[in-house]
Coordinates of C-alpha atoms in Angstrom, one line a residue:
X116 CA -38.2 161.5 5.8
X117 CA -37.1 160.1 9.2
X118 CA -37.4 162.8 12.2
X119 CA -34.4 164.7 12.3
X120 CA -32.3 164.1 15.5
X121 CA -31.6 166.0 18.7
X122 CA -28.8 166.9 20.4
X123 CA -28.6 168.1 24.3
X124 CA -25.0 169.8 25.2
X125 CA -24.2 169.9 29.1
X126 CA -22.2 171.4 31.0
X127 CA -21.9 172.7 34.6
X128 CA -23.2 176.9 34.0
X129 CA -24.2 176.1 30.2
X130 CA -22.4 179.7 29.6
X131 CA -19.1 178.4 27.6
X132 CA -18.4 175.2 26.2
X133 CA -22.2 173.9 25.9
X134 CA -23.1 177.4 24.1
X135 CA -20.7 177.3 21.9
X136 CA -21.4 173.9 21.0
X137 CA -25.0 174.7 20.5
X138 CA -24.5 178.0 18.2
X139 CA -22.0 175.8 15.8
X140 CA -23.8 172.9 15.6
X141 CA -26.9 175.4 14.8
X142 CA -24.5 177.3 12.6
X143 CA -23.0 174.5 10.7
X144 CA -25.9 171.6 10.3
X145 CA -29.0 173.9 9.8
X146 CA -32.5 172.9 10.4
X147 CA -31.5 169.2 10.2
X148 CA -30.5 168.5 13.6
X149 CA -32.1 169.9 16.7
X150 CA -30.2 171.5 19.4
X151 CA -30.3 172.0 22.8
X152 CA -28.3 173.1 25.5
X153 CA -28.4 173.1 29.3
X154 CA -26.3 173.9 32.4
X155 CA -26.3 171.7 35.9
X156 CA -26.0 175.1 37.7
X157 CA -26.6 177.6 34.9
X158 CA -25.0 181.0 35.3
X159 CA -26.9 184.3 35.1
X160 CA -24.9 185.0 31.5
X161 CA -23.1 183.7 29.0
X162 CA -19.6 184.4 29.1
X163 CA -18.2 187.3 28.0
X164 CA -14.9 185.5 26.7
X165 CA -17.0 182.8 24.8
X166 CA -19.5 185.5 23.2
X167 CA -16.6 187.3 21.6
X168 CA -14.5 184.4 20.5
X169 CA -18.3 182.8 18.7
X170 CA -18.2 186.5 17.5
X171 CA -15.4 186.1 15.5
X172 CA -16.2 183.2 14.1
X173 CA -19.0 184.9 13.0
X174 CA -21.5 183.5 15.2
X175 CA -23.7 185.8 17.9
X176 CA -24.4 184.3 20.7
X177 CA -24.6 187.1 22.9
X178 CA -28.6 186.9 23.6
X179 CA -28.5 183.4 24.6
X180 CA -29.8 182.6 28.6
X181 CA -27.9 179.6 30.5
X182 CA -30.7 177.1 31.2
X183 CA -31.0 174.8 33.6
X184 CA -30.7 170.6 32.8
X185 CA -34.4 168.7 33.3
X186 CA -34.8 165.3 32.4
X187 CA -36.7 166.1 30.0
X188 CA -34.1 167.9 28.1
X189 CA -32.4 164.5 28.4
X190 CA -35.4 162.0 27.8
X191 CA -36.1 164.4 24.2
X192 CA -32.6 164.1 23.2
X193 CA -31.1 161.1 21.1
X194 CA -27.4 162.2 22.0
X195 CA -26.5 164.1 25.0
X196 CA -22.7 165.7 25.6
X197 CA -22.0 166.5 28.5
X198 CA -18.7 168.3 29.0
X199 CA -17.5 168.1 32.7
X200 CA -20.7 168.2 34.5
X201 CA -19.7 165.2 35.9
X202 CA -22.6 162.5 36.8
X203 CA -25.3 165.1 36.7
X204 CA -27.2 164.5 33.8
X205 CA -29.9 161.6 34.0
X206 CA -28.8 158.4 32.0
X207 CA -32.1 156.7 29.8
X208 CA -31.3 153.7 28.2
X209 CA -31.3 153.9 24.3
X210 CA -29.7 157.5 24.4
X211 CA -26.1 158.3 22.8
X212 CA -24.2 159.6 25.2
X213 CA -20.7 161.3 24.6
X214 CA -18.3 162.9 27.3
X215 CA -16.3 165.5 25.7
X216 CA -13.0 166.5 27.6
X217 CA -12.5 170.5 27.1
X218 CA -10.6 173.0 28.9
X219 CA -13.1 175.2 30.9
X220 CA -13.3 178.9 29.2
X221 CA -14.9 180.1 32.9
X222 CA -12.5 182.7 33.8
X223 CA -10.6 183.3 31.2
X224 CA -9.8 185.5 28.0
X225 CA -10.8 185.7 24.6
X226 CA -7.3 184.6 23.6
X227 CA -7.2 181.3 26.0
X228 CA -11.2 180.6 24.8
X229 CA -10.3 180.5 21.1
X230 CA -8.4 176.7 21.1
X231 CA -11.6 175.7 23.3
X232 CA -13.7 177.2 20.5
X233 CA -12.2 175.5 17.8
X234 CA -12.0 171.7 19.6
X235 CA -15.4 172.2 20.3
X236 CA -15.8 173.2 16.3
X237 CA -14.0 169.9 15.2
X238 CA -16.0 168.0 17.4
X239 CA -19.3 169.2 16.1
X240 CA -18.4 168.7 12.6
X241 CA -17.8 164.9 13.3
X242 CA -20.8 164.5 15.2
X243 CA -22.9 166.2 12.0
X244 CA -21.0 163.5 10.0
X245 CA -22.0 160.7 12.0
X246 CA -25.9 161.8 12.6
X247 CA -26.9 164.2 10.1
X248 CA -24.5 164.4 7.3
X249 CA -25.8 167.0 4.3
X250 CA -28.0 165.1 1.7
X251 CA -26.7 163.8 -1.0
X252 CA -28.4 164.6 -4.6

C-alpha cells in the first residue's frame, strides 16, 4: 500500500481557516491522509468564533494550539494550502501547492464564520477526492 499522503494548511495565526481545515479534513478522510497545520505568526488560541462554528458541525476543536510554520512542516508535506499568508511558506520543488482564497474569520462572529466554515468544508472534500478518495471494494 503506497504511503498515505500529507497535507500542511497555512495561514497567517493558524487559529481559523487552517484549523478548520485540518479538523475536517481529519474528520472527513480518516487515517488515510495526514494532516497538518501551521500559522506564519500563530496566535495564543484558536478562535473562539471558529471553535463554535466546528462545534456545530460536530467537530471539537477547542484543545487545539496554533503552531508555528517550519520548513519542515513544508518539506514533510506533499500538498501545502496556504490561505492568505501570503509568500511565507517555503516553496520545494515537487510539492503541490494550492492558494485557497477565504474570507478571514479573525474578528468576527459565529454567524459571519459559518460560510467560511462550509467553503473551507467543500474544499476539503475535493481535495480527499483528488488525493485520497475512499477505497473501493
Amino acid at each position: 500500500m503506497p504511503d498515505k499522503p500529507s497535507v500542511l494548511f497555512v495561514c497567517v495565526h493558524n487559529a481559523g481557516r487552517s484549523q478548520m481545515a485540518a479538523a475536517w479534513l481529519t474528520h472527513l478522510a480518516g487515517d488515510r491522509v495526514e494532516v497538518r497545520s501551521a500559522g506564519s505568526a500563530p496566535a495564543d488560541q484558536v478562535n473562539p468564533a471558529a471553535v463554535e462554528a466546528m462545534r456545530e458541525a460536530g467537530i471539537d476543536i477547542s484543545t487545539e494550539i496554533p503552531k508555528v510554520l517550519t520548513v519542515d512542516a513544508v518539506e514533510e508535506s506533499d500538498v501545502c494550502v496556504t490561505m492568505g499568508c501570503g509568500d511565507t511558506c517555503p516553496v520545494f520543488p515537487g510539492k503541490r501547492y494550492l492558494d485557497w482564497a477565504l474570507d478571514d474569520p479573525a474578528g468576527r462572529g459565529v454567524a459571519a464564520v459559518r460560510p467560511i466554515r462550509d467553503e473551507i468544508r467543500k474544499r476539503v472534500e475535493d481535495l480527499i477526492a483528488e488525493i485520497a478518495p475512499e477505497p473501493t471494494a
